[in-house]
Amino acid sequence: QDLVFWLIVRNVMTLTAPRMPAPGDPDEDRAERQRTAARWAASIWTAWLVVGYIWTNSCKTCQNTNPELYDWVRFLTIIGLLVHILNICLPLLILLLAMGYHALVARGWVKSPNAANDNAIELMEKVEFMEGFFGGQGSEDPPAECCCCMDEFGPRKII
């Protein structure tokens, strides 16, 4: 009898569950009330799934007296709980994987996909140093130092 009651309450909760408001709802007070009601309903729904799971685990004779009802309630509780767990854990797992990837790139253990090729520096054209070509600060001419290592250009260095 408990499983029949659980199933009836679950179906009524499904039919009467409040929904989240549509994005951009102009009535902000009503939208906030809808959000609050939907959050409470989701919490009650999760608790009811746990109750159903506990009741199916503690059944002694339901598997024999009404196996279809028992199997159906067991299926609904397990699938419902799995969906809730995945809704929580999957985004967290994706976040942790992204954070781990960024940490690996930051430490240099994994090459960034945005990095230049390993031979990019060797492929660059090398030119002779010309005294009047580079300008100082405030000049419109190219700067007199390397943008990577900040060394001053001079006649003894290859540019």
JSON list of C-alpha atoms in Angstrom, two decimals:
[
{"chain": "A", "resi": 1, "resn": "GLN", "atom": "CA", "xyz": [0.00, 0.00, 0.00]},
{"chain": "A", "resi": 2, "resn": "ASP", "atom": "CA", "xyz": [2.86, 2.39, 0.72]},
{"chain": "A", "resi": 3, "resn": "LEU", "atom": "CA", "xyz": [4.15, 2.15, -2.84]},
{"chain": "A", "resi": 4, "resn": "VAL", "atom": "CA", "xyz": [0.72, 2.92, -4.31]},
{"chain": "A", "resi": 5, "resn": "PHE", "atom": "CA", "xyz": [0.48, 5.98, -2.05]},
{"chain": "A", "resi": 6, "resn": "TRP", "atom": "CA", "xyz": [4.02, 7.03, -3.07]},
{"chain": "A", "resi": 7, "resn": "LEU", "atom": "CA", "xyz": [3.17, 6.71, -6.75]},
{"chain": "A", "resi": 8, "resn": "ILE", "atom": "CA", "xyz": [-0.09, 8.68, -6.42]},
{"chain": "A", "resi": 9, "resn": "VAL", "atom": "CA", "xyz": [1.64, 11.52, -4.54]},
{"chain": "A", "resi": 10, "resn": "ARG", "atom": "CA", "xyz": [4.46, 11.53, -7.08]},
{"chain": "A", "resi": 11, "resn": "ASN", "atom": "CA", "xyz": [2.00, 11.84, -9.97]},
{"chain": "A", "resi": 12, "resn": "VAL", "atom": "CA", "xyz": [0.08, 14.64, -8.24]},
{"chain": "A", "resi": 13, "resn": "MET", "atom": "CA", "xyz": [3.36, 16.46, -7.52]},
{"chain": "A", "resi": 14, "resn": "THR", "atom": "CA", "xyz": [4.35, 16.10, -11.16]},
{"chain": "A", "resi": 15, "resn": "LEU", "atom": "CA", "xyz": [1.06, 17.56, -12.37]},
{"chain": "A", "resi": 16, "resn": "THR", "atom": "CA", "xyz": [0.98, 20.45, -9.89]},
{"chain": "A", "resi": 17, "resn": "ALA", "atom": "CA", "xyz": [4.67, 21.34, -9.71]},
{"chain": "A", "resi": 18, "resn": "PRO", "atom": "CA", "xyz": [5.37, 25.07, -10.06]},
{"chain": "A", "resi": 19, "resn": "ARG", "atom": "CA", "xyz": [7.62, 26.03, -12.95]},
{"chain": "A", "resi": 20, "resn": "MET", "atom": "CA", "xyz": [10.42, 28.54, -13.17]},
{"chain": "A", "resi": 21, "resn": "PRO", "atom": "CA", "xyz": [9.42, 31.87, -14.74]},
{"chain": "A", "resi": 22, "resn": "ALA", "atom": "CA", "xyz": [10.21, 32.63, -18.34]},
{"chain": "A", "resi": 23, "resn": "PRO", "atom": "CA", "xyz": [13.43, 34.60, -18.88]},
{"chain": "A", "resi": 24, "resn": "GLY", "atom": "CA", "xyz": [12.82, 38.32, -19.10]},
{"chain": "A", "resi": 25, "resn": "ASP", "atom": "CA", "xyz": [9.51, 38.22, -17.22]},
{"chain": "A", "resi": 26, "resn": "PRO", "atom": "CA", "xyz": [8.59, 41.90, -16.69]},
{"chain": "A", "resi": 27, "resn": "ASP", "atom": "CA", "xyz": [6.87, 41.30, -13.33]},
{"chain": "A", "resi": 28, "resn": "GLU", "atom": "CA", "xyz": [9.95, 40.75, -11.17]},
{"chain": "A", "resi": 29, "resn": "ASP", "atom": "CA", "xyz": [8.03, 40.18, -7.91]},
{"chain": "A", "resi": 30, "resn": "ARG", "atom": "CA", "xyz": [5.89, 37.46, -9.47]},
{"chain": "A", "resi": 31, "resn": "ALA", "atom": "CA", "xyz": [8.95, 35.90, -11.09]},
{"chain": "A", "resi": 32, "resn": "GLU", "atom": "CA", "xyz": [10.77, 35.80, -7.73]},
{"chain": "A", "resi": 33, "resn": "ARG", "atom": "CA", "xyz": [7.74, 34.15, -6.09]},
{"chain": "A", "resi": 34, "resn": "GLN", "atom": "CA", "xyz": [7.69, 31.58, -8.91]},
{"chain": "A", "resi": 35, "resn": "ARG", "atom": "CA", "xyz": [11.40, 30.89, -8.46]},
{"chain": "A", "resi": 36, "resn": "THR", "atom": "CA", "xyz": [10.99, 30.42, -4.71]},
{"chain": "A", "resi": 37, "resn": "ALA", "atom": "CA", "xyz": [8.01, 28.10, -5.19]},
{"chain": "A", "resi": 38, "resn": "ALA", "atom": "CA", "xyz": [9.88, 26.07, -7.82]},
{"chain": "A", "resi": 39, "resn": "ARG", "atom": "CA", "xyz": [12.92, 25.70, -5.56]},
{"chain": "A", "resi": 40, "resn": "TRP", "atom": "CA", "xyz": [10.77, 24.52, -2.65]},
{"chain": "A", "resi": 41, "resn": "ALA", "atom": "CA", "xyz": [8.93, 22.10, -4.92]},
{"chain": "A", "resi": 42, "resn": "ALA", "atom": "CA", "xyz": [12.22, 20.71, -6.22]},
{"chain": "A", "resi": 43, "resn": "SER", "atom": "CA", "xyz": [13.42, 20.18, -2.64]},
{"chain": "A", "resi": 44, "resn": "ILE", "atom": "CA", "xyz": [10.20, 18.41, -1.68]},
{"chain": "A", "resi": 45, "resn": "TRP", "atom": "CA", "xyz": [10.36, 16.37, -4.88]},
{"chain": "A", "resi": 46, "resn": "THR", "atom": "CA", "xyz": [13.90, 15.22, -4.05]},
{"chain": "A", "resi": 47, "resn": "ALA", "atom": "CA", "xyz": [12.90, 14.31, -0.51]},
{"chain": "A", "resi": 48, "resn": "TRP", "atom": "CA", "xyz": [9.93, 12.33, -1.89]},
{"chain": "A", "resi": 49, "resn": "LEU", "atom": "CA", "xyz": [12.28, 10.45, -4.22]},
{"chain": "A", "resi": 50, "resn": "VAL", "atom": "CA", "xyz": [14.44, 9.53, -1.23]},
{"chain": "A", "resi": 51, "resn": "VAL", "atom": "CA", "xyz": [11.34, 8.36, 0.66]},
{"chain": "A", "resi": 52, "resn": "GLY", "atom": "CA", "xyz": [10.37, 6.17, -2.30]},
{"chain": "A", "resi": 53, "resn": "TYR", "atom": "CA", "xyz": [13.88, 4.74, -2.49]},
{"chain": "A", "resi": 54, "resn": "ILE", "atom": "CA", "xyz": [13.86, 3.94, 1.22]},
{"chain": "A", "resi": 55, "resn": "TRP", "atom": "CA", "xyz": [10.40, 2.36, 1.00]},
{"chain": "A", "resi": 56, "resn": "THR", "atom": "CA", "xyz": [11.42, 0.14, -1.93]},
{"chain": "A", "resi": 57, "resn": "ASN", "atom": "CA", "xyz": [14.57, -0.92, -0.09]},
{"chain": "A", "resi": 58, "resn": "SER", "atom": "CA", "xyz": [12.65, -1.78, 3.06]},
{"chain": "A", "resi": 59, "resn": "CYS", "atom": "CA", "xyz": [9.88, -3.77, 1.29]},
{"chain": "A", "resi": 60, "resn": "LYS", "atom": "CA", "xyz": [9.64, -7.38, 2.41]},
{"chain": "A", "resi": 61, "resn": "THR", "atom": "CA", "xyz": [6.78, -8.76, 0.29]},
{"chain": "A", "resi": 62, "resn": "CYS", "atom": "CA", "xyz": [6.11, -6.18, -2.45]},
{"chain": "A", "resi": 63, "resn": "GLN", "atom": "CA", "xyz": [8.50, -7.92, -4.85]},
{"chain": "A", "resi": 64, "resn": "ASN", "atom": "CA", "xyz": [6.30, -11.03, -4.64]},
{"chain": "A", "resi": 65, "resn": "THR", "atom": "CA", "xyz": [2.79, -9.63, -4.17]},
{"chain": "A", "resi": 66, "resn": "ASN", "atom": "CA", "xyz": [2.93, -6.86, -6.80]},
{"chain": "A", "resi": 67, "resn": "PRO", "atom": "CA", "xyz": [6.20, -7.05, -8.76]},
{"chain": "A", "resi": 68, "resn": "GLU", "atom": "CA", "xyz": [5.09, -4.60, -11.50]},
{"chain": "A", "resi": 69, "resn": "LEU", "atom": "CA", "xyz": [4.35, -1.83, -9.00]},
{"chain": "A", "resi": 70, "resn": "TYR", "atom": "CA", "xyz": [7.51, -2.55, -7.05]},
{"chain": "A", "resi": 71, "resn": "ASP", "atom": "CA", "xyz": [9.70, -2.55, -10.17]},
{"chain": "A", "resi": 72, "resn": "TRP", "atom": "CA", "xyz": [8.07, 0.64, -11.50]},
{"chain": "A", "resi": 73, "resn": "VAL", "atom": "CA", "xyz": [8.48, 2.59, -8.24]},
{"chain": "A", "resi": 74, "resn": "ARG", "atom": "CA", "xyz": [12.03, 1.30, -7.87]},
{"chain": "A", "resi": 75, "resn": "PHE", "atom": "CA", "xyz": [12.81, 2.39, -11.45]},
{"chain": "A", "resi": 76, "resn": "LEU", "atom": "CA", "xyz": [11.28, 5.86, -10.93]},
{"chain": "A", "resi": 77, "resn": "THR", "atom": "CA", "xyz": [13.17, 6.47, -7.69]},
{"chain": "A", "resi": 78, "resn": "ILE", "atom": "CA", "xyz": [16.53, 5.34, -9.03]},
{"chain": "A", "resi": 79, "resn": "ILE", "atom": "CA", "xyz": [16.21, 7.27, -12.30]},
{"chain": "A", "resi": 80, "resn": "GLY", "atom": "CA", "xyz": [14.91, 10.36, -10.47]},
{"chain": "A", "resi": 81, "resn": "LEU", "atom": "CA", "xyz": [17.78, 10.30, -7.99]},
{"chain": "A", "resi": 82, "resn": "LEU", "atom": "CA", "xyz": [20.33, 9.71, -10.76]},
{"chain": "A", "resi": 83, "resn": "VAL", "atom": "CA", "xyz": [19.01, 12.72, -12.66]},
{"chain": "A", "resi": 84, "resn": "HIS", "atom": "CA", "xyz": [19.33, 14.89, -9.54]},
{"chain": "A", "resi": 85, "resn": "ILE", "atom": "CA", "xyz": [22.83, 13.62, -8.85]},
{"chain": "A", "resi": 86, "resn": "LEU", "atom": "CA", "xyz": [23.90, 14.23, -12.45]},
{"chain": "A", "resi": 87, "resn": "ASN", "atom": "CA", "xyz": [22.41, 17.74, -12.37]},
{"chain": "A", "resi": 88, "resn": "ILE", "atom": "CA", "xyz": [24.68, 18.51, -9.45]},
{"chain": "A", "resi": 89, "resn": "CYS", "atom": "CA", "xyz": [27.77, 16.43, -10.15]},
{"chain": "A", "resi": 90, "resn": "LEU", "atom": "CA", "xyz": [28.16, 16.80, -13.91]},
{"chain": "A", "resi": 91, "resn": "PRO", "atom": "CA", "xyz": [28.61, 20.60, -13.89]},
{"chain": "A", "resi": 92, "resn": "LEU", "atom": "CA", "xyz": [30.99, 20.28, -10.94]},
{"chain": "A", "resi": 93, "resn": "LEU", "atom": "CA", "xyz": [32.97, 17.61, -12.77]},
{"chain": "A", "resi": 94, "resn": "ILE", "atom": "CA", "xyz": [33.20, 19.79, -15.88]},
{"chain": "A", "resi": 95, "resn": "LEU", "atom": "CA", "xyz": [34.32, 22.72, -13.72]},
{"chain": "A", "resi": 96, "resn": "LEU", "atom": "CA", "xyz": [36.99, 20.62, -12.00]},
{"chain": "A", "resi": 97, "resn": "LEU", "atom": "CA", "xyz": [38.26, 19.28, -15.33]},
{"chain": "A", "resi": 98, "resn": "ALA", "atom": "CA", "xyz": [38.48, 22.80, -16.77]},
{"chain": "A", "resi": 99, "resn": "MET", "atom": "CA", "xyz": [40.31, 24.07, -13.68]},
{"chain": "A", "resi": 100, "resn": "GLY", "atom": "CA", "xyz": [42.70, 21.11, -13.84]},
{"chain": "A", "resi": 101, "resn": "TYR", "atom": "CA", "xyz": [43.39, 21.75, -17.53]},
{"chain": "A", "resi": 102, "resn": "HIS", "atom": "CA", "xyz": [44.11, 25.43, -16.88]},
{"chain": "A", "resi": 103, "resn": "ALA", "atom": "CA", "xyz": [46.44, 24.48, -14.02]},
{"chain": "A", "resi": 104, "resn": "LEU", "atom": "CA", "xyz": [48.32, 22.05, -16.29]},
{"chain": "A", "resi": 105, "resn": "VAL", "atom": "CA", "xyz": [48.70, 24.74, -18.97]},
{"chain": "A", "resi": 106, "resn": "ALA", "atom": "CA", "xyz": [49.77, 27.35, -16.41]},
{"chain": "A", "resi": 107, "resn": "ARG", "atom": "CA", "xyz": [52.51, 25.05, -15.08]},
{"chain": "A", "resi": 108, "resn": "GLY", "atom": "CA", "xyz": [53.69, 24.22, -18.60]},
{"chain": "A", "resi": 109, "resn": "TRP", "atom": "CA", "xyz": [52.88, 20.51, -18.31]},
{"chain": "A", "resi": 110, "resn": "VAL", "atom": "CA", "xyz": [50.44, 20.76, -21.24]},
{"chain": "A", "resi": 111, "resn": "LYS", "atom": "CA", "xyz": [50.98, 23.00, -24.25]},
{"chain": "A", "resi": 112, "resn": "SER", "atom": "CA", "xyz": [48.36, 25.69, -24.66]},
{"chain": "A", "resi": 113, "resn": "PRO", "atom": "CA", "xyz": [46.42, 25.45, -27.93]},
{"chain": "A", "resi": 114, "resn": "ASN", "atom": "CA", "xyz": [46.84, 29.23, -28.29]},
{"chain": "A", "resi": 115, "resn": "ALA", "atom": "CA", "xyz": [50.63, 29.09, -28.03]},
{"chain": "A", "resi": 116, "resn": "ALA", "atom": "CA", "xyz": [52.88, 29.67, -31.04]},
{"chain": "A", "resi": 117, "resn": "ASN", "atom": "CA", "xyz": [54.64, 26.78, -32.73]},
{"chain": "A", "resi": 118, "resn": "ASP", "atom": "CA", "xyz": [57.89, 25.64, -31.18]},
{"chain": "A", "resi": 119, "resn": "ASN", "atom": "CA", "xyz": [59.86, 26.87, -34.18]},
{"chain": "A", "resi": 120, "resn": "ALA", "atom": "CA", "xyz": [58.07, 30.25, -34.52]},
{"chain": "A", "resi": 121, "resn": "ILE", "atom": "CA", "xyz": [61.13, 32.22, -33.32]},
{"chain": "A", "resi": 122, "resn": "GLU", "atom": "CA", "xyz": [63.47, 30.41, -35.75]},
{"chain": "A", "resi": 123, "resn": "LEU", "atom": "CA", "xyz": [61.11, 31.15, -38.65]},
{"chain": "A", "resi": 124, "resn": "MET", "atom": "CA", "xyz": [61.15, 34.90, -38.00]},
{"chain": "A", "resi": 125, "resn": "GLU", "atom": "CA", "xyz": [63.20, 37.06, -40.33]},
{"chain": "A", "resi": 126, "resn": "LYS", "atom": "CA", "xyz": [66.52, 38.30, -38.91]},
{"chain": "A", "resi": 127, "resn": "VAL", "atom": "CA", "xyz": [67.69, 41.81, -39.82]},
{"chain": "A", "resi": 128, "resn": "GLU", "atom": "CA", "xyz": [70.76, 43.95, -39.16]},
{"chain": "A", "resi": 129, "resn": "PHE", "atom": "CA", "xyz": [70.60, 46.63, -36.49]},
{"chain": "A", "resi": 130, "resn": "MET", "atom": "CA", "xyz": [70.23, 50.16, -37.90]},
{"chain": "A", "resi": 131, "resn": "GLU", "atom": "CA", "xyz": [70.94, 53.00, -35.48]},
{"chain": "A", "resi": 132, "resn": "GLY", "atom": "CA", "xyz": [68.28, 55.45, -36.66]},
{"chain": "A", "resi": 133, "resn": "PHE", "atom": "CA", "xyz": [65.50, 52.96, -37.25]},
{"chain": "A", "resi": 134, "resn": "PHE", "atom": "CA", "xyz": [64.43, 52.55, -33.59]},
{"chain": "A", "resi": 135, "resn": "GLY", "atom": "CA", "xyz": [62.97, 55.33, -31.52]},
{"chain": "A", "resi": 136, "resn": "GLY", "atom": "CA", "xyz": [62.76, 55.99, -27.82]},
{"chain": "A", "resi": 137, "resn": "GLN", "atom": "CA", "xyz": [59.73, 56.53, -25.66]},
{"chain": "A", "resi": 138, "resn": "GLY", "atom": "CA", "xyz": [57.13, 58.80, -27.19]},
{"chain": "A", "resi": 139, "resn": "SER", "atom": "CA", "xyz": [58.52, 58.28, -30.67]},
{"chain": "A", "resi": 140, "resn": "GLU", "atom": "CA", "xyz": [56.42, 56.91, -33.53]},
{"chain": "A", "resi": 141, "resn": "ASP", "atom": "CA", "xyz": [59.33, 54.69, -34.62]},
{"chain": "A", "resi": 142, "resn": "PRO", "atom": "CA", "xyz": [59.45, 51.07, -33.41]},
{"chain": "A", "resi": 143, "resn": "PRO", "atom": "CA", "xyz": [60.62, 50.72, -29.78]},
{"chain": "A", "resi": 144, "resn": "ALA", "atom": "CA", "xyz": [64.31, 50.25, -29.05]},
{"chain": "A", "resi": 145, "resn": "GLU", "atom": "CA", "xyz": [63.79, 47.10, -26.97]},
{"chain": "A", "resi": 146, "resn": "CYS", "atom": "CA", "xyz": [62.49, 43.59, -27.58]},
{"chain": "A", "resi": 147, "resn": "CYS", "atom": "CA", "xyz": [58.83, 43.18, -26.67]},
{"chain": "A", "resi": 148, "resn": "CYS", "atom": "CA", "xyz": [59.48, 39.66, -25.32]},
{"chain": "A", "resi": 149, "resn": "CYS", "atom": "CA", "xyz": [62.66, 39.88, -23.26]},
{"chain": "A", "resi": 150, "resn": "MET", "atom": "CA", "xyz": [62.81, 43.70, -22.88]},
{"chain": "A", "resi": 151, "resn": "ASP", "atom": "CA", "xyz": [66.53, 43.76, -23.87]},
{"chain": "A", "resi": 152, "resn": "GLU", "atom": "CA", "xyz": [67.76, 46.87, -25.67]},
{"chain": "A", "resi": 153, "resn": "PHE", "atom": "CA", "xyz": [68.55, 46.37, -29.35]},
{"chain": "A", "resi": 154, "resn": "GLY", "atom": "CA", "xyz": [72.15, 47.01, -30.36]},
{"chain": "A", "resi": 155, "resn": "PRO", "atom": "CA", "xyz": [74.71, 46.31, -33.09]},
{"chain": "A", "resi": 156, "resn": "ARG", "atom": "CA", "xyz": [75.98, 43.16, -31.33]},
{"chain": "A", "resi": 157, "resn": "LYS", "atom": "CA", "xyz": [72.55, 41.44, -31.10]},
{"chain": "A", "resi": 158, "resn": "ILE", "atom": "CA", "xyz": [70.67, 39.73, -33.89]},
{"chain": "A", "resi": 159, "resn": "ILE", "atom": "CA", "xyz": [67.20, 41.14, -34.37]}
]
